[in-house]
PDB file of C-alpha atoms in Angstrom:
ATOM      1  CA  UNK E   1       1.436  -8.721  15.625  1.00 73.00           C
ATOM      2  CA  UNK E   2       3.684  -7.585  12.931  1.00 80.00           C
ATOM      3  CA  UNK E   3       4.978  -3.444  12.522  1.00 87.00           C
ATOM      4  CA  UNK E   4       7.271  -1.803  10.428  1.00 91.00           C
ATOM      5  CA  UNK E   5       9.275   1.465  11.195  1.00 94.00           C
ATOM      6  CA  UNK E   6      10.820   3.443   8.534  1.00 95.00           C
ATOM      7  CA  UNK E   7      13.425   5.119  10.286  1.00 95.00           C
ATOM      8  CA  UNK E   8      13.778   8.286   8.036  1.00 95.00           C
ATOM      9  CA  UNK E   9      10.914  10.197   7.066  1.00 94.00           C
ATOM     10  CA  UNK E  10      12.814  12.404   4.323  1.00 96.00           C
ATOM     11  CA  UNK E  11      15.965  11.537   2.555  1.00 97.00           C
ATOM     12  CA  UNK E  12      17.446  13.836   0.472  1.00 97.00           C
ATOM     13  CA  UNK E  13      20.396  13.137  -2.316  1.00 97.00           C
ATOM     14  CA  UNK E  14      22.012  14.400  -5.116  1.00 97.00           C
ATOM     15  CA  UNK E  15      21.757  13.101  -8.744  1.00 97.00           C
ATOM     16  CA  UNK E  16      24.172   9.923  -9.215  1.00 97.00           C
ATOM     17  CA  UNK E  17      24.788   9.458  -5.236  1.00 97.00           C
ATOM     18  CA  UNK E  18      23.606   6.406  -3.831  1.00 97.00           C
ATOM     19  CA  UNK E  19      20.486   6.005  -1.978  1.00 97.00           C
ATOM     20  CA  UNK E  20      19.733   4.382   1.423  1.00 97.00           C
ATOM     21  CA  UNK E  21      16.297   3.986   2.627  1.00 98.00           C
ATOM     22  CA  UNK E  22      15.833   2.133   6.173  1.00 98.00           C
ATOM     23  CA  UNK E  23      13.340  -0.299   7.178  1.00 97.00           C
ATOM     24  CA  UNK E  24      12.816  -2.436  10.710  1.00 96.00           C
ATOM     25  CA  UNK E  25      10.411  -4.632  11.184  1.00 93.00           C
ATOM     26  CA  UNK E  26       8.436  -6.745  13.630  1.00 89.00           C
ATOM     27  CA  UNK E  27       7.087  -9.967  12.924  1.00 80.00           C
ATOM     28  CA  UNK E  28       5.947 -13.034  14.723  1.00 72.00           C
ATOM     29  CA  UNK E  29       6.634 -15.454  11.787  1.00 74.00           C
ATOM     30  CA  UNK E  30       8.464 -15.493   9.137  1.00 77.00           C
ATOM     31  CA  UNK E  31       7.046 -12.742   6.982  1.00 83.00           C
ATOM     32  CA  UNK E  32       7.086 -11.108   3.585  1.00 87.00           C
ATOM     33  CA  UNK E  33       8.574  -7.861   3.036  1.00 91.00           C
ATOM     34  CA  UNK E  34       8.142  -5.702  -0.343  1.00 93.00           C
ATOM     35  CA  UNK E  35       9.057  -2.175  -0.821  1.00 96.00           C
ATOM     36  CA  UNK E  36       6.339   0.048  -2.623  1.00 95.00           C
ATOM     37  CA  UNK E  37       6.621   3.179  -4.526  1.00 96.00           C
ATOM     38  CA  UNK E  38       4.492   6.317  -5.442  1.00 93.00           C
ATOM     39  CA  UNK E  39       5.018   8.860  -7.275  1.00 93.00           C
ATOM     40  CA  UNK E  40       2.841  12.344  -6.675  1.00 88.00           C
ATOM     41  CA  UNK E  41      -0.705  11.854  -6.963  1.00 82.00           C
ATOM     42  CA  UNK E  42      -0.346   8.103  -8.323  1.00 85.00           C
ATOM     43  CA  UNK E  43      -1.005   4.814  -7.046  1.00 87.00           C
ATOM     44  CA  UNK E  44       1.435   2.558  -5.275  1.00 92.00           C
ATOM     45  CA  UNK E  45       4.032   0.444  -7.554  1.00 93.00           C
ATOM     46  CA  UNK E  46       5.887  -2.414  -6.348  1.00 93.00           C
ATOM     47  CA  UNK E  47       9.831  -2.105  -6.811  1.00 95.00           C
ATOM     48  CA  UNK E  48      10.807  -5.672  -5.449  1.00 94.00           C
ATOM     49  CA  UNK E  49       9.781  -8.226  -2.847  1.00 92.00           C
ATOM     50  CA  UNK E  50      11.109 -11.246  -0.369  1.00 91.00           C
ATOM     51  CA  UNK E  51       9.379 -14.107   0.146  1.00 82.00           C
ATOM     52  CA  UNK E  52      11.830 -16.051   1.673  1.00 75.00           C
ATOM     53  CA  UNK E  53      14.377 -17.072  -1.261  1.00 75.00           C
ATOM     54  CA  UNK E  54      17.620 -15.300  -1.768  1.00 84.00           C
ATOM     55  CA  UNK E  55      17.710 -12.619   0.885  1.00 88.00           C
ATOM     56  CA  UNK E  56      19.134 -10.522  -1.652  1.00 94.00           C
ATOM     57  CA  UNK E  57      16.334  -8.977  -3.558  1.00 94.00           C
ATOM     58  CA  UNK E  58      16.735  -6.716  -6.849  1.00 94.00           C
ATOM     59  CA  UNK E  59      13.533  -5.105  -8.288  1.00 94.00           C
ATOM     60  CA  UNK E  60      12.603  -2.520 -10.903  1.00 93.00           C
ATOM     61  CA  UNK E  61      14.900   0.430 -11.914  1.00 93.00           C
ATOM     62  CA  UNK E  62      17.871  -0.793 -10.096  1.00 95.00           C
ATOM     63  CA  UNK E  63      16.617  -0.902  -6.417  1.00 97.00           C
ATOM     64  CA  UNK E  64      17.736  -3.848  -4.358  1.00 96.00           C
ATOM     65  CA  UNK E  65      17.184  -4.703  -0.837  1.00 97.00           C
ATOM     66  CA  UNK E  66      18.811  -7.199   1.386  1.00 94.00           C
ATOM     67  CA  UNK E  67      16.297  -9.227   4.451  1.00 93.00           C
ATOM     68  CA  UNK E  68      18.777  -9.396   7.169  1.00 93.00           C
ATOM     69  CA  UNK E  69      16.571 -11.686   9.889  1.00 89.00           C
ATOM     70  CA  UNK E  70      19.395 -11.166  12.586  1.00 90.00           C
ATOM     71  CA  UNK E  71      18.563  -7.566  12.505  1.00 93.00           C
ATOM     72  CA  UNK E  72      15.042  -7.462  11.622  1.00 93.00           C
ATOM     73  CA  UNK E  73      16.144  -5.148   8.688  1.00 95.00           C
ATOM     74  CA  UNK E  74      15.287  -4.762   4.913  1.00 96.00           C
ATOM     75  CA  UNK E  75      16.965  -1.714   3.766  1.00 97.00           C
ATOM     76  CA  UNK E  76      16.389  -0.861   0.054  1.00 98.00           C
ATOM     77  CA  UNK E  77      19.166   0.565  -1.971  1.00 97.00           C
ATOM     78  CA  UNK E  78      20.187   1.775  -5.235  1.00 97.00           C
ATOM     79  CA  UNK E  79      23.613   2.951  -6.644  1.00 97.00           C
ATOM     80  CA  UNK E  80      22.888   5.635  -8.205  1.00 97.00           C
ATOM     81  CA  UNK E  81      19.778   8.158  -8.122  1.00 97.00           C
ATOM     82  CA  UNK E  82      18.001   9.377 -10.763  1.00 96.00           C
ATOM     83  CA  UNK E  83      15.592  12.382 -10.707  1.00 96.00           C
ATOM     84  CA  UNK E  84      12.723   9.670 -11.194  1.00 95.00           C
ATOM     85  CA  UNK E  85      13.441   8.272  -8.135  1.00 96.00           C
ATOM     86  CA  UNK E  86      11.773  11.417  -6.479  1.00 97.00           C
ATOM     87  CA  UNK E  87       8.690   9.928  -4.851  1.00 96.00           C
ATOM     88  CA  UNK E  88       7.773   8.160  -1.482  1.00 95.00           C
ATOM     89  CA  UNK E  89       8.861   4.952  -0.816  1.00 97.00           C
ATOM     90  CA  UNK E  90       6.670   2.515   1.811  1.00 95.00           C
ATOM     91  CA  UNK E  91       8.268  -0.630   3.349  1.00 96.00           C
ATOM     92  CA  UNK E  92       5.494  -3.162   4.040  1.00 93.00           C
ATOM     93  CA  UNK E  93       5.133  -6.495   6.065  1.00 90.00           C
ATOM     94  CA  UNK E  94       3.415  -9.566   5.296  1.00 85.00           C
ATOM     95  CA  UNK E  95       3.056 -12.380   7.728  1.00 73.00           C
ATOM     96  CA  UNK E  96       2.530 -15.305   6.513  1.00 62.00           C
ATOM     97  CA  UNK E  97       0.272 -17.174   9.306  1.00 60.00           C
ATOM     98  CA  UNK E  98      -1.633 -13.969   9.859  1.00 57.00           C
ATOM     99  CA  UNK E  99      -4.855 -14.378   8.008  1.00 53.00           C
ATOM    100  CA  UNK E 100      -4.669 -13.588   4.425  1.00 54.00           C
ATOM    101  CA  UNK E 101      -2.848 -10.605   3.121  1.00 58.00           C
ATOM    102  CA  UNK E 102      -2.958  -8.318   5.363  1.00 78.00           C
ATOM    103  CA  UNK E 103      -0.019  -5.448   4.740  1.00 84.00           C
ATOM    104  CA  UNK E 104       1.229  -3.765   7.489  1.00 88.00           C
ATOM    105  CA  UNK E 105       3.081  -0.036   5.911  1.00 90.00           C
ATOM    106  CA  UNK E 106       5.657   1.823   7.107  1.00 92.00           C
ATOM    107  CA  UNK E 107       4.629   5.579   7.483  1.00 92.00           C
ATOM    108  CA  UNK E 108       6.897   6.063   4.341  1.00 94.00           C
ATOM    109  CA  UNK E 109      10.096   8.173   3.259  1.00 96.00           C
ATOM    110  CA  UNK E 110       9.967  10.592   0.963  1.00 96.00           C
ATOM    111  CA  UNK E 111      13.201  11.065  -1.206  1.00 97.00           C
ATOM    112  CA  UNK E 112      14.211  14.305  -2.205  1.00 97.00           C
ATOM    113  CA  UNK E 113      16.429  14.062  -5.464  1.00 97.00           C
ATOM    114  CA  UNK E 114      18.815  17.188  -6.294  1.00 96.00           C
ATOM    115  CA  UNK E 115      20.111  18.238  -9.729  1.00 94.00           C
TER     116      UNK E 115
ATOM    117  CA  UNK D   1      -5.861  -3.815 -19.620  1.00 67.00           C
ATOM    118  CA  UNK D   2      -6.631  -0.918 -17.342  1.00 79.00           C
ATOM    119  CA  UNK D   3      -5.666  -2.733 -14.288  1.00 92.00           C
ATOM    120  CA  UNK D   4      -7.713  -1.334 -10.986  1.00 95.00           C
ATOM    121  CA  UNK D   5      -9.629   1.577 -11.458  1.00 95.00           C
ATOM    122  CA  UNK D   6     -11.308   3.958  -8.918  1.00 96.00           C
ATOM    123  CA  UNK D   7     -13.707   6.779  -9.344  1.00 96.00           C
ATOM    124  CA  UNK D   8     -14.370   9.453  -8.674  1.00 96.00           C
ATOM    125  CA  UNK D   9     -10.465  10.886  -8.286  1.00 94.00           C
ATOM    126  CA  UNK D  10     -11.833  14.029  -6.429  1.00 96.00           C
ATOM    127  CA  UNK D  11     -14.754  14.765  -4.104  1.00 96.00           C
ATOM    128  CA  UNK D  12     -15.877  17.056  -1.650  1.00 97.00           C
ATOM    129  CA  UNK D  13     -18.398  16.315   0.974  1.00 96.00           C
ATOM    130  CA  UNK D  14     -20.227  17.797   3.734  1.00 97.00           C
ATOM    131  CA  UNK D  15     -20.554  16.660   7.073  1.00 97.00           C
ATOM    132  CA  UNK D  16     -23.093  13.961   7.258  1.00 97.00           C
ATOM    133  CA  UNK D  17     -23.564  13.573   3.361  1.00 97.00           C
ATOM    134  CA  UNK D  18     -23.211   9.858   1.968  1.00 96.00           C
ATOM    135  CA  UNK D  19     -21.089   8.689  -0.771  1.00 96.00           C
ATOM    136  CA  UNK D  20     -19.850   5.558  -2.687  1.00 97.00           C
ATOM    137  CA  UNK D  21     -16.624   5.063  -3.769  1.00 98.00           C
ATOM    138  CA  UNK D  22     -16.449   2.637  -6.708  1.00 97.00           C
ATOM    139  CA  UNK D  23     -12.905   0.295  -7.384  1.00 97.00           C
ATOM    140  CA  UNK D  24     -12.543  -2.412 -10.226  1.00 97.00           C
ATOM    141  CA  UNK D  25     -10.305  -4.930 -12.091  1.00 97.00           C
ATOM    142  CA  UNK D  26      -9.721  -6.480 -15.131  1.00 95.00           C
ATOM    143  CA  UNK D  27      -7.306  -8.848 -13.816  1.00 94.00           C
ATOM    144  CA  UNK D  28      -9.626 -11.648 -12.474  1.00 93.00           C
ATOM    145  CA  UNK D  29      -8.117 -11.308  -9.438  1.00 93.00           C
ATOM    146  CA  UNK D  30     -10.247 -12.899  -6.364  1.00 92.00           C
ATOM    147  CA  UNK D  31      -8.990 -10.317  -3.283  1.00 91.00           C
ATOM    148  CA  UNK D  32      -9.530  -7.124  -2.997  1.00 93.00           C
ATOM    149  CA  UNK D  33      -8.865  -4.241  -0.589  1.00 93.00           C
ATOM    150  CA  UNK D  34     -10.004  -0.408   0.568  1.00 96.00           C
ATOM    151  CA  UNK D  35      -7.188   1.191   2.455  1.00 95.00           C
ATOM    152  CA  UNK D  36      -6.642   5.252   3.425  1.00 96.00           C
ATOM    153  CA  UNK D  37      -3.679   7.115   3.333  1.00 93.00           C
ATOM    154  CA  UNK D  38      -2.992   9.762   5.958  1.00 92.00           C
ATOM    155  CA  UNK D  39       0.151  12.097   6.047  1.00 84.00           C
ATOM    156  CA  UNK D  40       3.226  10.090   8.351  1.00 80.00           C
ATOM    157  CA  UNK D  41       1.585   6.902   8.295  1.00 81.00           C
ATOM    158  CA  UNK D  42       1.443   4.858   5.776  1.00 85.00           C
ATOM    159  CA  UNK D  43      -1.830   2.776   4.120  1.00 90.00           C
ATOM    160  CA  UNK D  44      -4.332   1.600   6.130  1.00 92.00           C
ATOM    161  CA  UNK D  45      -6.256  -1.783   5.524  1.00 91.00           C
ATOM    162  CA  UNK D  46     -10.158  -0.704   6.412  1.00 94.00           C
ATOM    163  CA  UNK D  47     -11.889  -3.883   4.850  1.00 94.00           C
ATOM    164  CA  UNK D  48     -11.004  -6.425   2.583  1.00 92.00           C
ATOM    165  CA  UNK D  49     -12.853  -8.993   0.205  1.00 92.00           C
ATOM    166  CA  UNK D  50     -10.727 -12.468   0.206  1.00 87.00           C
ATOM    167  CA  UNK D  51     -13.091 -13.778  -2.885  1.00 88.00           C
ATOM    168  CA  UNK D  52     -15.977 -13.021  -4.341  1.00 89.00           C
ATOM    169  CA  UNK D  53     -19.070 -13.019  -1.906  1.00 89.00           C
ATOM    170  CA  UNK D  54     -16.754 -12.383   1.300  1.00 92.00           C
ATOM    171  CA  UNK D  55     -15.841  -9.301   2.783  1.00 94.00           C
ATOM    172  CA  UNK D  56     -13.969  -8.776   6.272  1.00 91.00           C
ATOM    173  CA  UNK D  57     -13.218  -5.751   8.460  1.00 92.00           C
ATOM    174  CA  UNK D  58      -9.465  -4.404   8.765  1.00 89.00           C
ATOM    175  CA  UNK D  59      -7.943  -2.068  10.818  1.00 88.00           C
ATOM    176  CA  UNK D  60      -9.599   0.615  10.225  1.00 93.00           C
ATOM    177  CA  UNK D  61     -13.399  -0.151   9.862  1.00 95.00           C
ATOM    178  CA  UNK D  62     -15.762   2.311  11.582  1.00 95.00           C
ATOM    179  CA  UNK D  63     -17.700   4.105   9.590  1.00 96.00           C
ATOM    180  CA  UNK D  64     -17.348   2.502   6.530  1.00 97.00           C
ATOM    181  CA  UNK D  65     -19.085  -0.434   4.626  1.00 97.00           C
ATOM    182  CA  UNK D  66     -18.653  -2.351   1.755  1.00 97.00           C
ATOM    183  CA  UNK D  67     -19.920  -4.373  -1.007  1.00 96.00           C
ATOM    184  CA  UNK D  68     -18.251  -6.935  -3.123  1.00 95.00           C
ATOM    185  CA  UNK D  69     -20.294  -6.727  -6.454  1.00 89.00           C
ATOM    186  CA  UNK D  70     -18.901  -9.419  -8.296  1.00 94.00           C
ATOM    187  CA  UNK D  71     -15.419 -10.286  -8.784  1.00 95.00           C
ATOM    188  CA  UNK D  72     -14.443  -7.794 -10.086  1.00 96.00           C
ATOM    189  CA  UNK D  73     -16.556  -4.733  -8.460  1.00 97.00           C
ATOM    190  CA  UNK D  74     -15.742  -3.882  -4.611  1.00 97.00           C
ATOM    191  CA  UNK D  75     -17.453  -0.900  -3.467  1.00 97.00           C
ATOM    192  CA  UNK D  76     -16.884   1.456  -0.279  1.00 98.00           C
ATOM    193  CA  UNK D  77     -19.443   3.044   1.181  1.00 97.00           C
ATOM    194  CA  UNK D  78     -19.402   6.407   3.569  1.00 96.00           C
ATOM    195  CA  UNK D  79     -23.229   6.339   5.063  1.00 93.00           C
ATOM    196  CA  UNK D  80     -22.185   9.770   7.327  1.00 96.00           C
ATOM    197  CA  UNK D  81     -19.346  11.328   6.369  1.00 96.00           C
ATOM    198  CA  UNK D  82     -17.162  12.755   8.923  1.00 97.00           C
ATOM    199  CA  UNK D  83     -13.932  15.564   8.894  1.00 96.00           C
ATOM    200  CA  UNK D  84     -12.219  12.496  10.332  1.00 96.00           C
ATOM    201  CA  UNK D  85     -12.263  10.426   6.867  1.00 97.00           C
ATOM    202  CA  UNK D  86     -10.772  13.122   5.200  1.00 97.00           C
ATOM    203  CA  UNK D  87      -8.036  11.237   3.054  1.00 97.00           C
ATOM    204  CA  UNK D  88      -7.222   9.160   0.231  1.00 95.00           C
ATOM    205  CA  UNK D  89      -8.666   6.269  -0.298  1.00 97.00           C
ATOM    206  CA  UNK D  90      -6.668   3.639  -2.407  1.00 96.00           C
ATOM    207  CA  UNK D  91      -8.175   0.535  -3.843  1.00 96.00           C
ATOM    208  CA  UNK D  92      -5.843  -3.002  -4.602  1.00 94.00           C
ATOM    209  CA  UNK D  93      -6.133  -5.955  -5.804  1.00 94.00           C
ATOM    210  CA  UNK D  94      -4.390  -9.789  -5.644  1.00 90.00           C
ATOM    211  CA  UNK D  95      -5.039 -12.885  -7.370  1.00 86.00           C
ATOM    212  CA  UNK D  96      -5.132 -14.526  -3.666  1.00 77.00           C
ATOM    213  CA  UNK D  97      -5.426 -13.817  -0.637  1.00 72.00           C
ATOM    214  CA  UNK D  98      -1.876 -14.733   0.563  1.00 74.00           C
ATOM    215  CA  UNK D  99       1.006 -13.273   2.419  1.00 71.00           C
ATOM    216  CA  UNK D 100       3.507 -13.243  -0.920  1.00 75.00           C
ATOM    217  CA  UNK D 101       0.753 -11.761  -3.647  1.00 81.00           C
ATOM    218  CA  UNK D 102       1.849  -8.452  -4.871  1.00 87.00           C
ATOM    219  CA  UNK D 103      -0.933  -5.774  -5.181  1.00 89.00           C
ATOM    220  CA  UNK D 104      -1.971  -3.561  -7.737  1.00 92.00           C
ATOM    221  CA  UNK D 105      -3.225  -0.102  -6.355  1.00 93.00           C
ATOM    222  CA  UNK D 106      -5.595   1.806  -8.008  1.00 94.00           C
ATOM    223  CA  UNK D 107      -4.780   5.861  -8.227  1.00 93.00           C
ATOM    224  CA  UNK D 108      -6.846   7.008  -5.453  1.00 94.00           C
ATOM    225  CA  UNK D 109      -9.904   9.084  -4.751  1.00 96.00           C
ATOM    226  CA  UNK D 110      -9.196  12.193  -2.936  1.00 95.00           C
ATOM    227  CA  UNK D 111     -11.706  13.041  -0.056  1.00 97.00           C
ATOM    228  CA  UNK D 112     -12.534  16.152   1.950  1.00 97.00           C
ATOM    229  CA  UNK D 113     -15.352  16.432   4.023  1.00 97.00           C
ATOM    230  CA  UNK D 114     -16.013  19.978   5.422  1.00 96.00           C
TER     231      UNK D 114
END
């Protein structure tokens, strides 16, 4: 069976302060992990995904996230925030040998941004 | 190119009234999905259409049933509506069923049921 925990369920920053948003996750296999965005009242966006390449991941409006396997982590980051980034942010497992693609979502953080 | 679309965005419902809630593509994608959203935790996979003609139940299933019109219609259907499936209901699509795909969302259909 495969979970995911977000370990913060609000994170509030300040414009131009880096941003840390924490993810664990359980797996079986080896799964895929993506990081998902939404904005108030929209649907969900992907910002960036790992399937297994470069455990280093950078996605859409300079978010990156790193798949440490030793610590079952995939923490997504960005240097700087922007008030766009206000919006909650889902981590999401994928196991591969579980039967198609079945997503398994964290219960989300929702990021605060301050002028 | 709309992408996935979902209607209606808003509804209200009484106990025990029936509804339809209509998703599609234009991406000529072959899976497609029906998930909920509740407050603290996350999406919710209820059923799920691997290709055309399929359909499969997720975690989430009771009380709900679907149809896969063609490829790129998949319809979910409340026969009884209960305050329990109060929520929003998000539609998705892939181009396969696999564990790497990214999915498109749709922008969600609000539900209340009084």
């Amino acid at each position: 069976a495969q979970s995911v925990t977000q370990l913060d369920s609000h994170v509030s920053v300040s414009e131009g302060t880096p941003v840390l948003l924490r993810c664990n996750y359980s797996s079986s296999y080896s799964p895929s992990l993506f990081w998902y965005v939404q904005h108030p009242n929209k649907g969900l966006q992907l910002l960036l995904k790992y399937t297994s390449a470069a455990t280093l991941v950078k996605g859409i409006n300079g978010f990156e996230a790193e798949f440490k396997k030793s610590e079952t982590s995939f923490h997504l980051t960005k240097p700087s925030a922007h008030m766009s980034d206000a919006a909650e942010y889902f981590c999401v497992v994928s196991d591969w040998k579980a039967a198609g693609n079945k997503l398994t979502f964290g219960g989300g953080t929702r990021v605060l941004v301050k002028p | 190119n709309a992408g996935v679309t979902q209607t209606p965005k808003f509804q209200v419902l009484k106990t025990g009234q029936s509804m339809t809630l209509q998703c599609a593509q234009d991406m000529n994608h072959n899976s497609m999905y029906w998930y909920r959203q509740d407050p603290g935790m996350g999406l919710r996979l209820i059923y799920y259409s691997a290709s055309e003609g399929t359909t499969d139940k997720g975690e989430v299933p009771n009380g709900y049933n679907v149809s896969r019109l063609n490829k790129r219609e998949f319809s979910l259907r409340l026969e009884s509506a209960a305050p329990s499936q109060t929520s929003v209901y998000f539609c998705a699509s892939t181009a396969a069923d696999s564990p790497w795909e990214t999915q498109y969302f749709g922008p969600g259909t609000r539900l209340l049921v009084l």
